[in-house]
């Protein structure tokens, strides 16, 4: 019995009650401890210790129950916050690019001084440099081969950008709007090459053939230096002498497009661990590219804010609608042309029918670049109207085409997710 009692005394069931048990046992007098061997006193002390243990156990359970309930309530409140915020986070992640662009426009309207300061230090050039640096870092070698294999789609894209879309300028010039520079500016805008960065960025986001998009971007802008003067003279200027800064544009394209693209590709292939890091963080790099892209509308809106406030809102909204309609027409035209060529030449086996090539073609061939248009207008020296009024609707058109295409990209991505989930369900059922 003494051994059983000693076992009960040394037994510490719960950390929170062990000190109280030890204190209560120490209160037993030495005389009583000497007579633990007597059965009656032994049973008396044993029952006392059992009461102490039960009391301590009940106190501990009460304490644990109280803390557990408090932790549960805290967890429930945290879960409610997370459940409320998760849809917003998912929406922001899914629509990160349009949110970034709209934020850039809003910031340019509310704080134009910051945008003008960014223009003073040529931040738009640095942003374009960064976008193409990221493009080179994410460019896989096999994608270059895919671009070479899709050369028919690339050739049609160049024809659409440089020769077919400028013909829409004749239709635009039939419209009448005061000031007429809004109409003339949009007509000039339709004759421009494709965007320097947004088409490639959007193609990467949607998982398209980014190498094909890069090839069409670089080649169309290089050839555009030679072709744009011809298209402007034929469709718009009607004999007015137009001077395009060929050498300046060529130098700018080489610095802002080719050099960062090559640097990014070389760093991917030569630096140890760079390829794995880039492939594991493609979503993060895409977000950085979207932020850099949002600097373009931010700077352009900041520079044009004073002119924007001078124009009647209704007239400007009409011009914005015209620019958006022009982009939608180009999207429809390139989509219909690509699908028609795919049906005529090979069907599903055609290069035009491949999802990656089709998306790259539709996005890149339907966009027009603003920086080249601004450079061309500056060289006109007012021959076709006030430079600021010519550029202003094109700023809105440039922003709108990116926003429209970003929502188109989101629709394509959701379509891919649905198709992927259906395939998983079919595989699971089989």
Short mmCIF file of C-alpha atoms in Angstrom, two decimals:
data_model
loop_
_atom_site.label_atom_id
_atom_site.label_comp_id
_atom_site.label_asym_id
_atom_site.label_seq_id
_atom_site.Cartn_x
_atom_site.Cartn_y
_atom_site.Cartn_z
CA UNK A 1 0.00 0.00 0.00
CA UNK A 2 2.85 2.34 0.76
CA UNK A 3 4.21 1.74 -2.69
CA UNK A 4 0.80 2.43 -4.21
CA UNK A 5 0.52 5.61 -2.23
CA UNK A 6 3.97 6.74 -3.29
CA UNK A 7 3.00 6.08 -6.90
CA UNK A 8 -0.08 8.25 -6.53
CA UNK A 9 1.94 11.00 -4.89
CA UNK A 10 4.57 10.99 -7.66
CA UNK A 11 1.92 10.83 -10.38
CA UNK A 12 1.47 14.21 -12.06
CA UNK A 13 -1.43 13.93 -14.50
CA UNK A 14 -1.49 17.53 -15.70
CA UNK A 15 1.17 20.25 -15.65
CA UNK A 16 -1.16 22.98 -14.40
CA UNK A 17 -2.13 21.12 -11.19
CA UNK A 18 1.19 19.56 -10.16
CA UNK A 19 2.33 22.48 -8.02
CA UNK A 20 -0.92 22.57 -6.05
CA UNK A 21 -0.73 18.82 -5.41
CA UNK A 22 2.86 19.10 -4.17
CA UNK A 23 1.94 22.02 -1.89
CA UNK A 24 -1.00 20.14 -0.39
CA UNK A 25 1.14 17.05 0.25
CA UNK A 26 3.77 19.15 1.98
CA UNK A 27 1.05 20.32 4.40
CA UNK A 28 0.82 16.79 5.78
CA UNK A 29 2.72 16.70 9.05
CA UNK A 30 5.92 14.65 9.40
CA UNK A 31 4.21 12.50 12.04
CA UNK A 32 1.46 11.53 9.65
CA UNK A 33 4.00 10.75 6.97
CA UNK A 34 5.78 8.40 9.40
CA UNK A 35 2.56 6.48 10.01
CA UNK A 36 1.61 6.03 6.36
CA UNK A 37 2.09 2.34 6.85
CA UNK A 38 -0.97 2.06 9.10
CA UNK A 39 -3.96 1.08 7.07
CA UNK A 40 -6.48 3.48 8.59
CA UNK A 41 -4.28 6.53 8.40
CA UNK A 42 -3.04 5.38 5.01
CA UNK A 43 -6.61 5.18 3.68
CA UNK A 44 -7.45 8.55 5.20
CA UNK A 45 -4.52 10.27 3.55
CA UNK A 46 -5.15 8.40 0.32
CA UNK A 47 -8.72 9.66 0.20
CA UNK A 48 -7.51 13.21 0.92
CA UNK A 49 -4.98 13.07 -1.87
CA UNK A 50 -7.60 11.65 -4.25
CA UNK A 51 -9.85 14.59 -3.47
CA UNK A 52 -6.99 16.98 -4.17
CA UNK A 53 -6.27 15.27 -7.50
CA UNK A 54 -9.95 15.31 -8.51
CA UNK A 55 -10.29 18.96 -7.56
CA UNK A 56 -7.17 19.88 -9.50
CA UNK A 57 -8.32 17.83 -12.44
CA UNK A 58 -11.67 19.62 -12.49
CA UNK A 59 -9.99 23.02 -12.25
CA UNK A 60 -7.66 22.14 -15.14
CA UNK A 61 -10.53 20.92 -17.30
CA UNK A 62 -12.43 24.11 -16.60
CA UNK A 63 -9.37 26.17 -17.51
CA UNK A 64 -8.71 24.20 -20.68
CA UNK A 65 -12.36 24.36 -21.65
CA UNK A 66 -12.38 28.13 -21.16
CA UNK A 67 -9.19 28.61 -23.19
CA UNK A 68 -10.39 26.19 -25.83
CA UNK A 69 -13.65 28.04 -26.25
CA UNK A 70 -11.75 31.33 -26.48
CA UNK A 71 -9.38 29.89 -29.10
CA UNK A 72 -12.34 28.50 -31.01
CA UNK A 73 -14.05 31.89 -31.01
CA UNK A 74 -10.82 33.55 -32.20
CA UNK A 75 -10.45 30.93 -34.92
CA UNK A 76 -14.05 31.42 -36.04
CA UNK A 77 -13.61 35.19 -36.30
CA UNK A 78 -10.35 34.76 -38.25
CA UNK A 79 -12.04 32.27 -40.56
CA UNK A 80 -14.89 34.70 -41.21
CA UNK A 81 -12.40 37.43 -42.14
CA UNK A 82 -10.54 35.06 -44.45
CA UNK A 83 -13.77 33.82 -46.04
CA UNK A 84 -14.82 37.42 -46.65
CA UNK A 85 -11.45 38.52 -48.07
CA UNK A 86 -10.68 35.45 -50.16
CA UNK A 87 -13.08 36.28 -53.04
CA UNK A 88 -11.58 39.78 -53.23
CA UNK A 89 -8.06 38.35 -53.31
CA UNK A 90 -9.06 35.87 -56.00
CA UNK A 91 -10.68 38.63 -58.07
CA UNK A 92 -7.61 40.87 -57.70
CA UNK A 93 -5.30 38.04 -58.75
CA UNK A 94 -7.45 37.08 -61.71
CA UNK A 95 -7.91 40.66 -62.92
CA UNK A 96 -4.54 42.04 -61.85
CA UNK A 97 -3.67 43.59 -65.20
CA UNK A 98 -6.89 45.62 -65.76
CA UNK A 99 -6.82 46.71 -62.11
CA UNK A 100 -3.23 47.90 -62.53
CA UNK A 101 -4.09 49.79 -65.73
CA UNK A 102 -7.18 51.45 -64.27
CA UNK A 103 -5.18 52.38 -61.19
CA UNK A 104 -2.55 53.98 -63.42
CA UNK A 105 -5.20 56.05 -65.20
CA UNK A 106 -6.79 57.13 -61.92
CA UNK A 107 -3.42 58.09 -60.46
CA UNK A 108 -2.56 60.07 -63.59
CA UNK A 109 -5.79 62.06 -63.31
CA UNK A 110 -5.48 62.74 -59.58
CA UNK A 111 -1.73 63.31 -59.36
CA UNK A 112 -0.42 64.41 -62.78
CA UNK A 113 2.71 65.96 -61.30
CA UNK A 114 4.07 62.57 -60.38
CA UNK A 115 3.43 61.26 -63.89
CA UNK A 116 5.09 64.29 -65.47
CA UNK A 117 8.09 63.72 -63.22
CA UNK A 118 8.21 60.10 -64.32
CA UNK A 119 8.11 61.26 -67.96
CA UNK A 120 10.94 63.71 -67.29
CA UNK A 121 13.16 60.83 -66.22
CA UNK A 122 12.00 58.57 -69.08
CA UNK A 123 10.35 56.02 -66.83
CA UNK A 124 8.29 54.70 -69.73
CA UNK A 125 11.48 53.62 -71.48
CA UNK A 126 12.70 51.90 -68.32
CA UNK A 127 9.35 50.15 -67.93
CA UNK A 128 9.48 48.89 -71.52
CA UNK A 129 13.07 47.77 -70.94
CA UNK A 130 11.95 45.86 -67.85
CA UNK A 131 9.03 44.22 -69.65
CA UNK A 132 11.24 42.87 -72.42
CA UNK A 133 13.92 41.86 -69.92
CA UNK A 134 11.30 39.72 -68.17
CA UNK A 135 10.16 38.44 -71.58
CA UNK A 136 13.68 37.29 -72.34
CA UNK A 137 14.03 35.66 -68.92
CA UNK A 138 10.82 33.69 -69.39
CA UNK A 139 11.52 32.81 -73.05
CA UNK A 140 12.19 29.10 -73.37
CA UNK A 141 14.40 27.82 -76.18
CA UNK A 142 11.67 25.51 -77.43
CA UNK A 143 9.37 28.54 -77.77
CA UNK A 144 11.76 30.06 -80.31
CA UNK A 145 11.39 26.92 -82.40
CA UNK A 146 7.63 27.18 -82.00
CA UNK A 147 7.76 30.72 -83.39
CA UNK A 148 9.75 29.53 -86.39
CA UNK A 149 7.26 26.74 -87.01
CA UNK A 150 4.37 29.22 -86.86
CA UNK A 151 5.85 31.51 -89.51
CA UNK A 152 2.63 31.52 -91.64
CA UNK A 153 0.72 33.01 -88.71
CA UNK A 154 3.52 35.52 -88.18
CA UNK A 155 3.52 36.59 -91.83
CA UNK A 156 -0.23 37.11 -91.81
CA UNK A 157 0.08 39.07 -88.57
CA UNK A 158 2.59 41.43 -90.16
CA UNK A 159 0.36 41.90 -93.21
CA UNK A 160 -2.61 42.65 -90.99
CA UNK A 161 -0.66 45.12 -88.82
CA UNK A 162 1.14 47.07 -91.53
CA UNK A 163 -1.06 46.79 -94.63
CA UNK A 164 -4.65 45.77 -93.82
CA UNK A 165 -5.47 47.69 -90.65
CA UNK A 166 -4.29 51.07 -92.08
CA UNK A 167 -7.10 50.82 -94.63
CA UNK A 168 -9.59 51.39 -91.80
CA UNK A 169 -8.25 54.94 -91.55
CA UNK A 170 -10.29 55.83 -94.65
CA UNK A 171 -13.48 54.88 -92.82
CA UNK A 172 -12.45 56.81 -89.72
CA UNK A 173 -11.84 59.99 -91.71
CA UNK A 174 -15.44 59.94 -92.92
CA UNK A 175 -16.60 60.83 -89.41
CA UNK A 176 -17.11 64.44 -88.37
CA UNK A 177 -16.28 65.62 -84.90
CA UNK A 178 -15.14 68.87 -83.32
CA UNK A 179 -12.26 69.15 -82.91
CA UNK A 180 -11.53 67.22 -86.09
CA UNK A 181 -8.06 66.39 -84.75
CA UNK A 182 -9.68 63.64 -82.70
CA UNK A 183 -10.74 61.86 -85.89
CA UNK A 184 -7.42 62.49 -87.63
CA UNK A 185 -5.48 61.24 -84.62
CA UNK A 186 -7.39 57.96 -84.54
CA UNK A 187 -6.83 57.55 -88.28
CA UNK A 188 -3.08 57.99 -87.74
CA UNK A 189 -3.27 55.57 -84.83
CA UNK A 190 -4.71 52.84 -87.07
CA UNK A 191 -1.62 53.07 -89.32
CA UNK A 192 0.83 52.35 -86.50
CA UNK A 193 2.67 49.08 -85.78
CA UNK A 194 1.68 46.89 -82.85
CA UNK A 195 2.31 47.80 -79.23
CA UNK A 196 5.87 47.53 -77.95
CA UNK A 197 5.12 45.64 -74.77
CA UNK A 198 1.46 45.06 -73.90
CA UNK A 199 0.80 42.52 -76.64
CA UNK A 200 3.71 40.38 -75.52
CA UNK A 201 2.75 40.72 -71.84
CA UNK A 202 -0.86 39.72 -72.51
CA UNK A 203 0.23 36.81 -74.68
CA UNK A 204 2.42 35.54 -71.86
CA UNK A 205 -0.40 35.89 -69.35
CA UNK A 206 -2.77 33.80 -71.47
CA UNK A 207 -0.17 31.13 -72.22
CA UNK A 208 0.07 31.98 -75.91
CA UNK A 209 3.06 31.67 -78.22
CA UNK A 210 5.10 34.48 -76.66
CA UNK A 211 7.98 33.95 -79.07
CA UNK A 212 5.62 34.50 -82.00
CA UNK A 213 4.27 37.62 -80.29
CA UNK A 214 7.81 38.92 -79.77
CA UNK A 215 8.73 38.24 -83.39
CA UNK A 216 5.67 40.07 -84.73
CA UNK A 217 6.32 42.98 -82.34
CA UNK A 218 9.95 43.47 -83.24
CA UNK A 219 9.58 42.92 -87.00
CA UNK A 220 6.43 45.05 -87.36
CA UNK A 221 8.03 47.99 -85.56
CA UNK A 222 11.24 47.72 -87.57
CA UNK A 223 9.36 47.46 -90.87
CA UNK A 224 6.94 50.12 -89.69
CA UNK A 225 9.74 52.68 -89.80
CA UNK A 226 9.76 52.22 -93.57
CA UNK A 227 6.07 51.54 -94.19
CA UNK A 228 4.34 54.07 -91.88
CA UNK A 229 5.37 57.13 -93.96
CA UNK A 230 3.91 55.47 -97.03
CA UNK A 231 0.60 54.56 -95.37
CA UNK A 232 0.24 58.02 -93.81
CA UNK A 233 0.83 59.71 -97.15
CA UNK A 234 -1.52 57.42 -99.02
CA UNK A 235 -4.46 57.16 -96.61
CA UNK A 236 -4.29 60.37 -94.56
CA UNK A 237 -1.85 63.06 -95.60
CA UNK A 238 -2.91 63.20 -99.30
CA UNK A 239 0.30 64.77 -100.47
CA UNK A 240 1.29 66.52 -97.24
CA UNK A 241 4.98 65.97 -96.59
CA UNK A 242 5.40 63.60 -93.64
CA UNK A 243 8.80 63.09 -92.06
CA UNK A 244 9.29 60.10 -89.78
CA UNK A 245 12.39 60.04 -87.52
CA UNK A 246 13.73 56.78 -88.94
CA UNK A 247 17.14 56.76 -87.25
CA UNK A 248 15.75 57.83 -83.87
CA UNK A 249 12.98 55.25 -83.92
CA UNK A 250 15.37 52.48 -84.97
CA UNK A 251 17.78 53.32 -82.17
CA UNK A 252 14.95 53.45 -79.65
CA UNK A 253 13.59 50.08 -80.75
CA UNK A 254 16.99 48.45 -80.53
CA UNK A 255 17.60 49.78 -77.01
CA UNK A 256 14.15 49.16 -75.56
CA UNK A 257 13.26 45.90 -77.34
CA UNK A 258 16.16 43.84 -78.63
CA UNK A 259 18.82 44.60 -76.00
CA UNK A 260 16.73 43.70 -72.91
CA UNK A 261 15.27 40.69 -74.69
CA UNK A 262 18.75 39.34 -75.42
CA UNK A 263 19.99 40.15 -71.91
CA UNK A 264 17.05 38.32 -70.35
CA UNK A 265 17.53 35.26 -72.55
CA UNK A 266 21.30 35.14 -71.93
CA UNK A 267 20.83 35.45 -68.17
CA UNK A 268 18.29 32.63 -68.23
CA UNK A 269 20.64 30.27 -70.08
CA UNK A 270 23.95 31.24 -68.47
CA UNK A 271 23.30 32.03 -64.79
CA UNK A 272 22.98 29.01 -62.52
CA UNK A 273 19.59 28.64 -60.91
CA UNK A 274 18.04 31.45 -62.97
CA UNK A 275 15.95 29.12 -65.12
CA UNK A 276 14.48 27.29 -62.13
CA UNK A 277 13.76 30.52 -60.28
CA UNK A 278 12.02 32.11 -63.28
CA UNK A 279 9.93 29.03 -64.03
CA UNK A 280 8.84 28.75 -60.39
CA UNK A 281 7.91 32.45 -60.15
CA UNK A 282 6.21 33.09 -63.49
CA UNK A 283 3.07 34.46 -61.83
CA UNK A 284 5.10 36.95 -59.79
CA UNK A 285 7.05 38.06 -62.87
CA UNK A 286 3.80 38.48 -64.78
CA UNK A 287 2.49 40.77 -62.04
CA UNK A 288 5.69 42.81 -62.13
CA UNK A 289 5.36 43.07 -65.91
CA UNK A 290 1.75 44.27 -65.49
CA UNK A 291 2.85 46.95 -63.02
CA UNK A 292 5.53 48.14 -65.43
CA UNK A 293 2.96 48.19 -68.21
CA UNK A 294 0.60 50.35 -66.12
CA UNK A 295 3.26 53.09 -66.07
CA UNK A 296 2.56 53.83 -69.75
CA UNK A 297 -1.08 54.98 -69.35
CA UNK A 298 -0.17 56.64 -66.04
CA UNK A 299 2.45 58.84 -67.73
CA UNK A 300 0.38 59.53 -70.83
CA UNK A 301 -2.72 60.53 -68.87
CA UNK A 302 -0.63 62.74 -66.59
CA UNK A 303 0.84 64.58 -69.57
CA UNK A 304 -2.54 65.00 -71.31
CA UNK A 305 -4.62 65.91 -68.27
CA UNK A 306 -4.68 69.67 -68.97
CA UNK A 307 -5.87 69.11 -72.54
CA UNK A 308 -8.40 66.56 -71.35
CA UNK A 309 -9.98 69.10 -69.00
CA UNK A 310 -10.33 71.63 -71.86
CA UNK A 311 -12.43 69.28 -74.02
CA UNK A 312 -16.16 68.78 -73.48
CA UNK A 313 -16.74 65.45 -71.77
CA UNK A 314 -19.34 64.30 -74.29
CA UNK A 315 -17.04 64.91 -77.25
CA UNK A 316 -14.16 63.17 -75.56
CA UNK A 317 -16.36 60.20 -74.67
CA UNK A 318 -17.39 59.94 -78.32
CA UNK A 319 -13.72 59.88 -79.32
CA UNK A 320 -13.01 57.24 -76.69
CA UNK A 321 -15.89 55.16 -77.99
CA UNK A 322 -14.53 55.48 -81.52
CA UNK A 323 -11.13 54.25 -80.41
CA UNK A 324 -12.66 51.31 -78.56
CA UNK A 325 -14.83 50.47 -81.57
CA UNK A 326 -11.75 50.52 -83.79
CA UNK A 327 -10.03 47.99 -81.56
CA UNK A 328 -13.11 45.75 -81.42
CA UNK A 329 -13.32 45.84 -85.23
CA UNK A 330 -9.65 44.82 -85.47
CA UNK A 331 -10.22 41.99 -82.98
CA UNK A 332 -13.20 40.72 -84.96
CA UNK A 333 -11.36 41.06 -88.27
CA UNK A 334 -8.25 39.18 -87.14
CA UNK A 335 -10.32 36.49 -85.42
CA UNK A 336 -12.44 35.92 -88.52
CA UNK A 337 -9.40 35.99 -90.82
CA UNK A 338 -7.42 33.52 -88.69
CA UNK A 339 -10.34 31.11 -88.44
CA UNK A 340 -11.06 31.37 -92.18
CA UNK A 341 -7.43 30.69 -93.11
CA UNK A 342 -7.38 27.79 -90.66
CA UNK A 343 -10.42 26.21 -92.31
CA UNK A 344 -9.04 26.79 -95.81
CA UNK A 345 -5.53 25.47 -95.10
CA UNK A 346 -5.39 22.34 -93.00
CA UNK A 347 -8.25 22.72 -90.55
CA UNK A 348 -7.29 21.70 -87.02
CA UNK A 349 -3.79 20.78 -88.21
CA UNK A 350 -3.13 24.34 -89.40
CA UNK A 351 -0.78 26.64 -87.51
CA UNK A 352 -3.63 29.14 -87.24
CA UNK A 353 -5.80 26.58 -85.43
CA UNK A 354 -3.32 26.04 -82.59
CA UNK A 355 -4.56 27.83 -79.50
CA UNK A 356 -1.17 29.35 -78.66
CA UNK A 357 -0.64 30.78 -82.14
CA UNK A 358 -4.23 31.95 -82.55
CA UNK A 359 -4.23 33.92 -79.30
CA UNK A 360 -0.87 35.52 -79.99
CA UNK A 361 -1.99 36.52 -83.49
CA UNK A 362 -5.32 38.00 -82.43
CA UNK A 363 -3.87 40.03 -79.55
CA UNK A 364 -0.74 41.38 -81.23
CA UNK A 365 -2.28 42.07 -84.65
CA UNK A 366 -5.20 43.98 -83.12
CA UNK A 367 -3.20 46.45 -81.01
CA UNK A 368 -1.56 49.74 -82.03
CA UNK A 369 1.40 51.43 -80.40
CA UNK A 370 1.16 54.85 -78.80
CA UNK A 371 4.87 55.81 -78.39
CA UNK A 372 5.58 55.48 -82.12
CA UNK A 373 2.42 57.45 -82.89
CA UNK A 374 3.56 60.23 -80.53
CA UNK A 375 6.99 60.30 -82.17
CA UNK A 376 5.43 60.54 -85.63
CA UNK A 377 3.01 63.32 -84.61
CA UNK A 378 5.84 65.35 -83.11
CA UNK A 379 7.61 65.23 -86.48
CA UNK A 380 4.54 66.50 -88.32
CA UNK A 381 4.96 69.96 -86.73
CA UNK A 382 1.21 70.66 -86.86
CA UNK A 383 0.74 69.70 -90.53
CA UNK A 384 -2.33 67.59 -89.69
CA UNK A 385 -3.56 69.57 -86.66
CA UNK A 386 -2.71 70.39 -83.06
CA UNK A 387 -0.34 67.71 -81.75
CA UNK A 388 -1.94 67.49 -78.32
CA UNK A 389 -5.43 67.03 -79.73
CA UNK A 390 -4.18 64.42 -82.20
CA UNK A 391 -2.59 62.38 -79.40
CA UNK A 392 -5.28 62.75 -76.74
CA UNK A 393 -7.91 60.28 -78.10
CA UNK A 394 -5.12 57.85 -78.94
CA UNK A 395 -4.05 57.82 -75.29
CA UNK A 396 -7.55 56.66 -74.38
CA UNK A 397 -7.58 54.20 -77.29
CA UNK A 398 -4.23 52.78 -76.18
CA UNK A 399 -5.47 52.29 -72.63
CA UNK A 400 -8.82 50.88 -73.71
CA UNK A 401 -7.32 48.30 -76.04
CA UNK A 402 -5.15 46.96 -73.23
CA UNK A 403 -8.09 46.86 -70.81
CA UNK A 404 -10.35 45.15 -73.36
CA UNK A 405 -7.68 42.59 -74.20
CA UNK A 406 -6.94 41.97 -70.52
CA UNK A 407 -10.58 41.00 -69.99
CA UNK A 408 -10.39 38.85 -73.13
CA UNK A 409 -7.33 37.15 -71.66
CA UNK A 410 -9.23 36.50 -68.44
CA UNK A 411 -12.07 34.90 -70.40
CA UNK A 412 -9.62 32.63 -72.19
CA UNK A 413 -7.97 31.68 -68.90
CA UNK A 414 -11.30 30.81 -67.32
CA UNK A 415 -12.17 28.75 -70.39
CA UNK A 416 -8.90 26.85 -69.99
CA UNK A 417 -9.64 26.23 -66.31
CA UNK A 418 -13.08 24.84 -67.13
CA UNK A 419 -11.63 22.58 -69.81
CA UNK A 420 -8.95 21.40 -67.41
CA UNK A 421 -11.48 20.60 -64.69
CA UNK A 422 -13.66 18.72 -67.19
CA UNK A 423 -10.70 16.62 -68.30
CA UNK A 424 -9.87 15.81 -64.67
CA UNK A 425 -13.46 14.79 -64.01
CA UNK A 426 -13.53 12.62 -67.12
CA UNK A 427 -10.25 10.98 -66.12
CA UNK A 428 -11.52 10.38 -62.58
CA UNK A 429 -14.78 8.86 -63.81
CA UNK A 430 -13.02 6.51 -66.22
#
